[in-house]
Tab-separated table of C-alpha atoms and ligand atoms in Angstrom:
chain	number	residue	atom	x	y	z
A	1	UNK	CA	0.000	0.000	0.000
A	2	UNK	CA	1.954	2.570	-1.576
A	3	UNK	CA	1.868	6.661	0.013
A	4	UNK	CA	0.122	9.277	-1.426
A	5	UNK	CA	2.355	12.921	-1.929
A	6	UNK	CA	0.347	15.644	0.124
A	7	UNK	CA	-1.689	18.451	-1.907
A	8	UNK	CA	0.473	20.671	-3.795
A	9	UNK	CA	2.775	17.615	-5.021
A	10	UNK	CA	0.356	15.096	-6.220
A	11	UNK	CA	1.810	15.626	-9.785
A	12	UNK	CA	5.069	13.689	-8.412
A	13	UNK	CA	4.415	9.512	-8.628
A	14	UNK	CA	4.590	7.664	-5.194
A	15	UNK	CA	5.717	4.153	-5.800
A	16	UNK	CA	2.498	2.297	-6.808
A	17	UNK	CA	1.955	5.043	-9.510
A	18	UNK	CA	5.294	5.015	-10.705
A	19	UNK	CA	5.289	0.899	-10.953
A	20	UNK	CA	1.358	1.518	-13.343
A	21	UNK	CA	3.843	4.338	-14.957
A	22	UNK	CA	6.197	1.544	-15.954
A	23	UNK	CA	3.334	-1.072	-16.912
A	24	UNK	CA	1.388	1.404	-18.843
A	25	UNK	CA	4.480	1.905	-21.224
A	26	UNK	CA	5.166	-1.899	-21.619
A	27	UNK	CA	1.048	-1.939	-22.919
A	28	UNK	CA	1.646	0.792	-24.967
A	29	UNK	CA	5.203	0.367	-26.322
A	30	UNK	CA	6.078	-3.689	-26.106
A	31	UNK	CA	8.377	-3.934	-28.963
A	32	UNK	CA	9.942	-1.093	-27.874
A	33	UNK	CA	10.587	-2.042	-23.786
A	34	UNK	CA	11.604	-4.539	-21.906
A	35	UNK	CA	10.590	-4.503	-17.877
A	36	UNK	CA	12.429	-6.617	-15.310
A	37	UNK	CA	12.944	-6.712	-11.774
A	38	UNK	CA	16.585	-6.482	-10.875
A	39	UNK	CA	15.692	-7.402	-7.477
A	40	UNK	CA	14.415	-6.394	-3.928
A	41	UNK	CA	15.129	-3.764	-1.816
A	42	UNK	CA	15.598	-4.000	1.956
A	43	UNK	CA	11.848	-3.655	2.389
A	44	UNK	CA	11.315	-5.850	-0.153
A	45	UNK	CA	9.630	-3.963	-3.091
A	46	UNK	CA	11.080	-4.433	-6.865
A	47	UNK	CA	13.639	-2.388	-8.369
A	48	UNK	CA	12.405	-2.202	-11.548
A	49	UNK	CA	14.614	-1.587	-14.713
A	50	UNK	CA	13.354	-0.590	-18.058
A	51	UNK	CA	15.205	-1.081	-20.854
A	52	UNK	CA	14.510	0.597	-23.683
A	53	UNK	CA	15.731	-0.254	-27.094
A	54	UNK	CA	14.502	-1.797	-30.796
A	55	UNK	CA	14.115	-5.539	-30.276
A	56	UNK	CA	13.961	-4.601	-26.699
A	57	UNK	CA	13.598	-8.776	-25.813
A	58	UNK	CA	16.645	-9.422	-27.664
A	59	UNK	CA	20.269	-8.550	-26.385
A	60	UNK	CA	21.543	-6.585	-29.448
A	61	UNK	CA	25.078	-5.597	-29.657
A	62	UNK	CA	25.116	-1.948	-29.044
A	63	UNK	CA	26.199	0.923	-26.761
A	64	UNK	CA	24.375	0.371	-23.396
A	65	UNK	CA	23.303	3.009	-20.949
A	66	UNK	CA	22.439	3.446	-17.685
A	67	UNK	CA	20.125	5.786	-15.666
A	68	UNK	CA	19.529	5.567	-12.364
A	69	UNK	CA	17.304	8.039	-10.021
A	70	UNK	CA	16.319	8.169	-6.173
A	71	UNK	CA	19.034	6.581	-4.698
A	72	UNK	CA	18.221	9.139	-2.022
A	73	UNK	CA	14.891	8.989	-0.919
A	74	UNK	CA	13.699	12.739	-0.603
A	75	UNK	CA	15.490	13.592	-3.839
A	76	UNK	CA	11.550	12.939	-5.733
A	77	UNK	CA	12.335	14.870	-8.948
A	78	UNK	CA	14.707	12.537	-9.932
A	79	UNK	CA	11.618	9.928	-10.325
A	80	UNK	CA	10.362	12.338	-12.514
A	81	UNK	CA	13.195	12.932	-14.344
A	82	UNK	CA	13.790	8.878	-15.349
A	83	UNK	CA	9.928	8.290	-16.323
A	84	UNK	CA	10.784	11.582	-18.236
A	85	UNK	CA	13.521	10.099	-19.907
A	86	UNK	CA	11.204	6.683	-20.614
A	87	UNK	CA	8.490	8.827	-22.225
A	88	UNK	CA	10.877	11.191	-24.739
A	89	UNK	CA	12.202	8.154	-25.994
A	90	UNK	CA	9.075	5.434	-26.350
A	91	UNK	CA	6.702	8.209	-27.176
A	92	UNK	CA	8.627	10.107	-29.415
A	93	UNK	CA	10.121	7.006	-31.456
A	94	UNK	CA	7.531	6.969	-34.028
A	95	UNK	CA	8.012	10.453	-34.770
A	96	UNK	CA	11.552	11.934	-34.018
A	97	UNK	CA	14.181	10.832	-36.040
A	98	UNK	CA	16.655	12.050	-33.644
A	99	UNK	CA	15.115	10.127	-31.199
A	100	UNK	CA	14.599	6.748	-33.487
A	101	UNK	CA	18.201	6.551	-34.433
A	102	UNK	CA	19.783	6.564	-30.999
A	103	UNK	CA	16.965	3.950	-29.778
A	104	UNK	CA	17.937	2.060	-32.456
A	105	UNK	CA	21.782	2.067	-32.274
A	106	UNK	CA	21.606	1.842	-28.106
A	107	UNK	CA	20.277	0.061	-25.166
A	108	UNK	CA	19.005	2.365	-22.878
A	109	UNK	CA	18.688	1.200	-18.994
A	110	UNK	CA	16.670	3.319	-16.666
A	111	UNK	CA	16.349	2.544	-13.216
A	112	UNK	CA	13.460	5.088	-11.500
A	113	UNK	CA	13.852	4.351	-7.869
A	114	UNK	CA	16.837	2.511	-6.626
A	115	UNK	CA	15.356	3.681	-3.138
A	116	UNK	CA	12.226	3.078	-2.657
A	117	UNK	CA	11.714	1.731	0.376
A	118	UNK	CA	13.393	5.507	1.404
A	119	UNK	CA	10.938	7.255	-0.697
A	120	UNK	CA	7.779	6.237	0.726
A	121	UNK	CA	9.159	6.376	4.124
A	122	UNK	CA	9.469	9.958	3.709
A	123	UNK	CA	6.018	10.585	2.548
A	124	UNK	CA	4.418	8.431	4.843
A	125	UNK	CA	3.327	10.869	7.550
A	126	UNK	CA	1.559	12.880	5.298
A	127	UNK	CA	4.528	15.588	5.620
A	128	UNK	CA	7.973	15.489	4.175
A	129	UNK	CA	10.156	13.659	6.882
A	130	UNK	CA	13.484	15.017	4.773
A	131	UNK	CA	14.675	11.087	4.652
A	132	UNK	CA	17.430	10.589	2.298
A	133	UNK	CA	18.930	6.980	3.621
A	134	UNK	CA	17.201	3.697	2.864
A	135	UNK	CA	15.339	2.084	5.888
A	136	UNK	CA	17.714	-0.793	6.479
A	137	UNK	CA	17.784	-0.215	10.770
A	138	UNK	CA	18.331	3.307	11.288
A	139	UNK	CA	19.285	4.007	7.524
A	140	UNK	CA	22.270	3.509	4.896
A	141	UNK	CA	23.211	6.378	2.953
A	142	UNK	CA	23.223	4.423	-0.210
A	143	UNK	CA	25.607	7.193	-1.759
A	144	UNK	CA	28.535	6.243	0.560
A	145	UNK	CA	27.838	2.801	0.260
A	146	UNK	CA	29.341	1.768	-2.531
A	147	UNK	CA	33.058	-0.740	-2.650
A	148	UNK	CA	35.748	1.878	-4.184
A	149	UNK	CA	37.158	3.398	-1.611
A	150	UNK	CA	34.884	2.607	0.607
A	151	UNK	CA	35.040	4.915	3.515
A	152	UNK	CA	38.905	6.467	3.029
A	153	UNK	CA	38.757	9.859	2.802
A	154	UNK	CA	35.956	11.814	4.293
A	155	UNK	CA	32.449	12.646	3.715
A	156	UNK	CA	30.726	9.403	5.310
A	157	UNK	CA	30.139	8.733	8.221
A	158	UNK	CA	30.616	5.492	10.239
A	159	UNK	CA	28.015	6.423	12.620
A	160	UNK	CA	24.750	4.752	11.952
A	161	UNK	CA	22.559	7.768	13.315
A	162	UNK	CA	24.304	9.908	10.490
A	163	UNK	CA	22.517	11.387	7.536
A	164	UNK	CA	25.604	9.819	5.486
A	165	UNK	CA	26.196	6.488	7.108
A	166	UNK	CA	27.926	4.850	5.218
A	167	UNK	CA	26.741	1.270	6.311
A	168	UNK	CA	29.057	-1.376	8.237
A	169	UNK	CA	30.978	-2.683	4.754
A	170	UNK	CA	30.841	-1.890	1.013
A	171	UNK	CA	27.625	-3.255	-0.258
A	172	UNK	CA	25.837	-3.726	2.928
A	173	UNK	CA	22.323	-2.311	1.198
A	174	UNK	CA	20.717	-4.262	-0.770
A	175	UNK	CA	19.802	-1.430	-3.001
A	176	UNK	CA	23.231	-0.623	-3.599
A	177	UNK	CA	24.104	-4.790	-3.984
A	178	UNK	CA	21.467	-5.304	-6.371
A	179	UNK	CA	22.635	-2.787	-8.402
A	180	UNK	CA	26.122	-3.621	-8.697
A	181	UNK	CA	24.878	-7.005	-9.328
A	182	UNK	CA	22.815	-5.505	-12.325
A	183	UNK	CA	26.216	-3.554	-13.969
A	184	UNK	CA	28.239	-6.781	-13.039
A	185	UNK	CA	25.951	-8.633	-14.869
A	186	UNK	CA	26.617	-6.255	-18.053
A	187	UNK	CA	29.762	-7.297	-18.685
A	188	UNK	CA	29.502	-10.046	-22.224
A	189	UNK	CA	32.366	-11.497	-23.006
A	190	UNK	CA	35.018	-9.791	-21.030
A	191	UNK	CA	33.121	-6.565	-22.069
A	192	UNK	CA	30.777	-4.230	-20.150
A	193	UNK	CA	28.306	-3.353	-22.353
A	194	UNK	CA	26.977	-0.075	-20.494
A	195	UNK	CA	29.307	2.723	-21.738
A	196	UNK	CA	27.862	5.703	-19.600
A	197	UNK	CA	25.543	6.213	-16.696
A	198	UNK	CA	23.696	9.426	-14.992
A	199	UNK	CA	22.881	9.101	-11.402
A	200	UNK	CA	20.484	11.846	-10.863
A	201	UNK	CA	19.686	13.903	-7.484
A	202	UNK	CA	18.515	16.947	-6.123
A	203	UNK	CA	19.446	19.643	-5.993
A	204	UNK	CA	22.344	22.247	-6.661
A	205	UNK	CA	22.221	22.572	-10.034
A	206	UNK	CA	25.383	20.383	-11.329
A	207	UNK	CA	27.027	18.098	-13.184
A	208	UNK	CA	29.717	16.330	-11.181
A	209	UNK	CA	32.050	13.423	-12.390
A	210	UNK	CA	34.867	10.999	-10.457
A	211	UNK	CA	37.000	10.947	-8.247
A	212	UNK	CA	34.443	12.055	-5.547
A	213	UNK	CA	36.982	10.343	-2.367
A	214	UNK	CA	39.793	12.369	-3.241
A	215	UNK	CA	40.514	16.707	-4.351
A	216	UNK	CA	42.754	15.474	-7.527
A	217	UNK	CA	41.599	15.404	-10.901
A	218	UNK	CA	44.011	12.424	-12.264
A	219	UNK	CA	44.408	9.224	-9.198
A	220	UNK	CA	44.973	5.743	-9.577
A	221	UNK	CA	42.870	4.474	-12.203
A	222	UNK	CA	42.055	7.741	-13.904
A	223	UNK	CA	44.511	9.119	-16.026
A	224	UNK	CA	44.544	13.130	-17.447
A	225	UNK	CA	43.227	11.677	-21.086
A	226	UNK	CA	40.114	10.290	-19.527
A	227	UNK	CA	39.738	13.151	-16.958
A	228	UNK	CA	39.563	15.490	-19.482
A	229	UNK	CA	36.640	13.568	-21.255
A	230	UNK	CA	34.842	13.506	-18.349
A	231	UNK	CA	35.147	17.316	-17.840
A	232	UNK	CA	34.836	17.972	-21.749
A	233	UNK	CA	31.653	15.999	-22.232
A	234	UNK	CA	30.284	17.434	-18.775
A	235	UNK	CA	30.933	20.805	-19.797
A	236	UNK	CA	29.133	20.115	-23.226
A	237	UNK	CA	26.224	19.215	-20.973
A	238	UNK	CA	25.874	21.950	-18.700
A	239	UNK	CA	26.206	24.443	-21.902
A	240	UNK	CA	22.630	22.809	-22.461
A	241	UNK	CA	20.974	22.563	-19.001
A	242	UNK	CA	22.949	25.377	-17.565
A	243	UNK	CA	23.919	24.065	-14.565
A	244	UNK	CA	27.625	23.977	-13.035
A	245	UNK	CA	30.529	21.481	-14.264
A	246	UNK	CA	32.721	20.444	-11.923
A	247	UNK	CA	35.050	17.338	-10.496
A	248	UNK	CA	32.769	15.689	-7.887
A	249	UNK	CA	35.223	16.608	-4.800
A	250	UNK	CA	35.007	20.257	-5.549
A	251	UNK	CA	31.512	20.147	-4.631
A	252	UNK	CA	33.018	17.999	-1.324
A	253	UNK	CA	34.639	14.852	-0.963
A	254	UNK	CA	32.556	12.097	-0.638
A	255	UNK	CA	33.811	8.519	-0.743
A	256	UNK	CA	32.005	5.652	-1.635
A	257	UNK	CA	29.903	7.086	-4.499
A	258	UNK	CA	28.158	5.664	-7.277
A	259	UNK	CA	30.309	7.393	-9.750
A	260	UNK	CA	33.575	6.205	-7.970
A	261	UNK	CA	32.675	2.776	-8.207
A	262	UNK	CA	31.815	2.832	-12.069
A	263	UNK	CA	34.093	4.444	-13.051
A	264	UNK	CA	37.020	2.255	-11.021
A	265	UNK	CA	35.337	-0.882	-11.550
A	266	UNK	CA	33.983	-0.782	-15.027
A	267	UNK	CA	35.344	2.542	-16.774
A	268	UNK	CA	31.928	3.822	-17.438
A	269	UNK	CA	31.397	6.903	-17.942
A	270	UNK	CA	29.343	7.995	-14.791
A	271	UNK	CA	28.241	11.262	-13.930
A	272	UNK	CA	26.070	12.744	-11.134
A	273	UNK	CA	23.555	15.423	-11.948
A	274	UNK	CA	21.981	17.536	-9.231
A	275	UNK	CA	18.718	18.802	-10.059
A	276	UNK	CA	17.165	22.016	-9.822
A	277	UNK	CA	16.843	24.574	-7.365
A	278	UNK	CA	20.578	25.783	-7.695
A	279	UNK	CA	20.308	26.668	-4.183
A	280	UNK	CA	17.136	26.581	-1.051
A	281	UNK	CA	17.571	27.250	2.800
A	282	UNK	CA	17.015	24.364	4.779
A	283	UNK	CA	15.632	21.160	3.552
A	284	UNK	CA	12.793	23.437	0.759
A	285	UNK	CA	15.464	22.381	-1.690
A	286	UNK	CA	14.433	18.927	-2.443
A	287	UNK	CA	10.569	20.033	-2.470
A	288	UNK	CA	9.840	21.771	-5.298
A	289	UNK	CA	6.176	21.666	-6.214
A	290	UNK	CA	4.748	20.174	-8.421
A	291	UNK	CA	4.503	22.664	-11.373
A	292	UNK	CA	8.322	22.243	-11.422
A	293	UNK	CA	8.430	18.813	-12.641
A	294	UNK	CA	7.589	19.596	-16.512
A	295	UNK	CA	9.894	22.209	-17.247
A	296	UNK	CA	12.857	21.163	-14.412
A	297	UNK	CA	12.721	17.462	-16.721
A	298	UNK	CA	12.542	19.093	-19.937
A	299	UNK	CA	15.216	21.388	-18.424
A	300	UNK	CA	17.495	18.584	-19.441
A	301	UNK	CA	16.122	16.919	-22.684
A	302	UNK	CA	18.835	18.281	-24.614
A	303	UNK	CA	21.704	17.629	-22.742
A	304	UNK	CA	20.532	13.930	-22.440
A	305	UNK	CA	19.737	13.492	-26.127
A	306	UNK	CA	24.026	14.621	-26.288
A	307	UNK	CA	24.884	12.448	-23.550
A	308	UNK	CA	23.464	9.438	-25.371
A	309	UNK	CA	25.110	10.198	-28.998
A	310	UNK	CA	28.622	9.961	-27.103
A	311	UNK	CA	27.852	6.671	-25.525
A	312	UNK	CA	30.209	4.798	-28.868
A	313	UNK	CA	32.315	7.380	-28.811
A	314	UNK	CA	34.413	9.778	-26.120
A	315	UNK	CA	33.908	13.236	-26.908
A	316	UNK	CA	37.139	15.053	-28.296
B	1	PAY	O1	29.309	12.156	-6.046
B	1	PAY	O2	29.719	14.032	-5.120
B	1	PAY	C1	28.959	13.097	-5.351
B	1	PAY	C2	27.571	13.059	-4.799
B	1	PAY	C3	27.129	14.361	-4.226
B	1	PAY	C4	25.741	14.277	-3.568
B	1	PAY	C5	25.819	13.408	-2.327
B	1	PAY	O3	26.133	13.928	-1.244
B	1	PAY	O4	25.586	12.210	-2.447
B	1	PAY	C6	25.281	15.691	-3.299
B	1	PAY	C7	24.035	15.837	-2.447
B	1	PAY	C8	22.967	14.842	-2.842
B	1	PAY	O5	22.321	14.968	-3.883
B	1	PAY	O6	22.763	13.916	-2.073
B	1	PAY	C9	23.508	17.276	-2.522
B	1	PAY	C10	22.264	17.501	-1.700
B	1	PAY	C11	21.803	18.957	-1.758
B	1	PAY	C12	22.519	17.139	-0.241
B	1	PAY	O7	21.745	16.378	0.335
B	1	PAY	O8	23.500	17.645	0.326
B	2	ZN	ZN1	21.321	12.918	-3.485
């Protein structure tokens, strides 16, 4: 028995709405999607993955990508923002070209809630609790929980109370687990077939990219050719959605990131994108009403549509 948002925000899908969301475009789109369960969270709902794609039963040999959204719980644009993302590119198949030839030449992943469990919790009241952890005991952050550098270098916390706990060991959510398991599982033939991932949030108004655990731009693993991709193609990005470019530690260090781990693991191309507002007092930031969601999703249509040409190719 999913939540309902309170008045004011019932434009934004609770999880039973955003699971019809998903159904609803497998009834009207079939060829087009594929649905799957890439397993349960702590709480034990689905975490559903769409992929969308022609022949979207059939594992095709193209450029794979990855979207994930609401890996923190308040953060409910971002839910927005991936069904979005599903709708520009089953909806508009038949009829932009644009949009026809990269869902043809790609296999686009999107993952809408990797937190759910988190995201009802925080509308459960009837109020916004401000919850951005999942609800395994008192909450993991599932941002600091991931297995490169796992706790190093600052910005977790190995206090369970803490708004960034970063859990007792690499992995320890589920969420987190079953999505690694999901990437891990990408890999064909010595190959990882996902080229390039967006984890989105709110808010701040940026585009970030690795190393999160540490203040240089080139570290083991990351070398000044591929650091200046990341910032090149980021750049390209925010000249579309305006928002900020930067390294993710400039923002602050944070180890055990999603974008960390990708990138060390599996040299994708993973970025972080924070949302509108560009800045709030308090917690207001991550509750925009919702008359934001259409143009704060659209906000970024272009700068997606870029992001997915350059996922055969690294931008020079
Ligand atoms: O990789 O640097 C990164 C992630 C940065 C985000 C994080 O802390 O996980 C930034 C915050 C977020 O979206 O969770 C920003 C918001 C405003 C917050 O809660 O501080
Ligand atoms: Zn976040």
């Amino acid at each position: 028995n999913a939540q309902d948002f309170p008045s004011g925000y019932t434009g934004y899908h609770n999880h039973r709405e955003m699971v019809a969301e998903l159904n609803q475009t497998v009834t009207d789109h079939g060829a087009l999607v594929k649905l799957s369960s890439i397993g349960k969270s702590y709480e034990n709902r689905d975490l559903w993955a769409l992929k969308i794609s022609d022949n979207a039963g059939t594992d095709e040999n193209e450029p794979e990508v990855l979207f994930t959204c609401n890996q923190h719980a308040r953060e409910h644009l971002t839910v927005e923002m991936c069904l979005r993302i599903i709708k520009q590119y089953t909806d508009g198949y038949a009829t932009n070209p644009t949009i026809k030839n990269l869902v043809d030449s790609r296999e686009i992943w999107v993952i809408p809630s990797v937190n759910p469990d988190g995201a009802e919790y925080d509308i459960a009241s009837g109020t916004f609790r401000a919850w951005r952890k999942n609800r395994q005991g008192q909450g993991t952050d599932p941002n600091r929980n991931w297995g490169y550098q796992w706790g190093c270098c600052g910005g977790s916390s190995g206090s369970p109370s803490s708004e960034t706990y970063r859990g007792p060991s690499a992995f320890s959510a589920p969420e987190t687990q079953r999505v690694r398991d999901f990437v891990n599982g990408r890999v064909v033939g010595g190959v990882q077939q996902i080229k390039t991932h967006i984890d989105w949030h709110t808010y701040s108004e940026l585009i970030l990219w690795p190393y999160g655990y540490t203040y240089n731009d080139t570290a083991p693993g990351l070398d000044a050719t591929q650091a200046n991709v990341f910032a090149t193609l980021g750049r390209r990005m925010a000249a579309l959605n305006n928002y900020t470019p930067q390294q993710s530690s400039d923002l602050y260090v944070t180890d055990g990131s999603v974008n960390d781990w990708m990138w060390n693991a599996h040299k994708i191309w993973s970025y972080t994108f924070e949302m509108y507002p560009k800045s709030a007092s308090g917690t207001s930031g991550f509750y925009p009403r919702d008359t934001a969601i259409a143009p704060q999703t659209a906000r970024n249509d272009s700068a997606v549509e870029l992001f997915l040409s350059y996922s055969d190719c690294a931008p020079r």
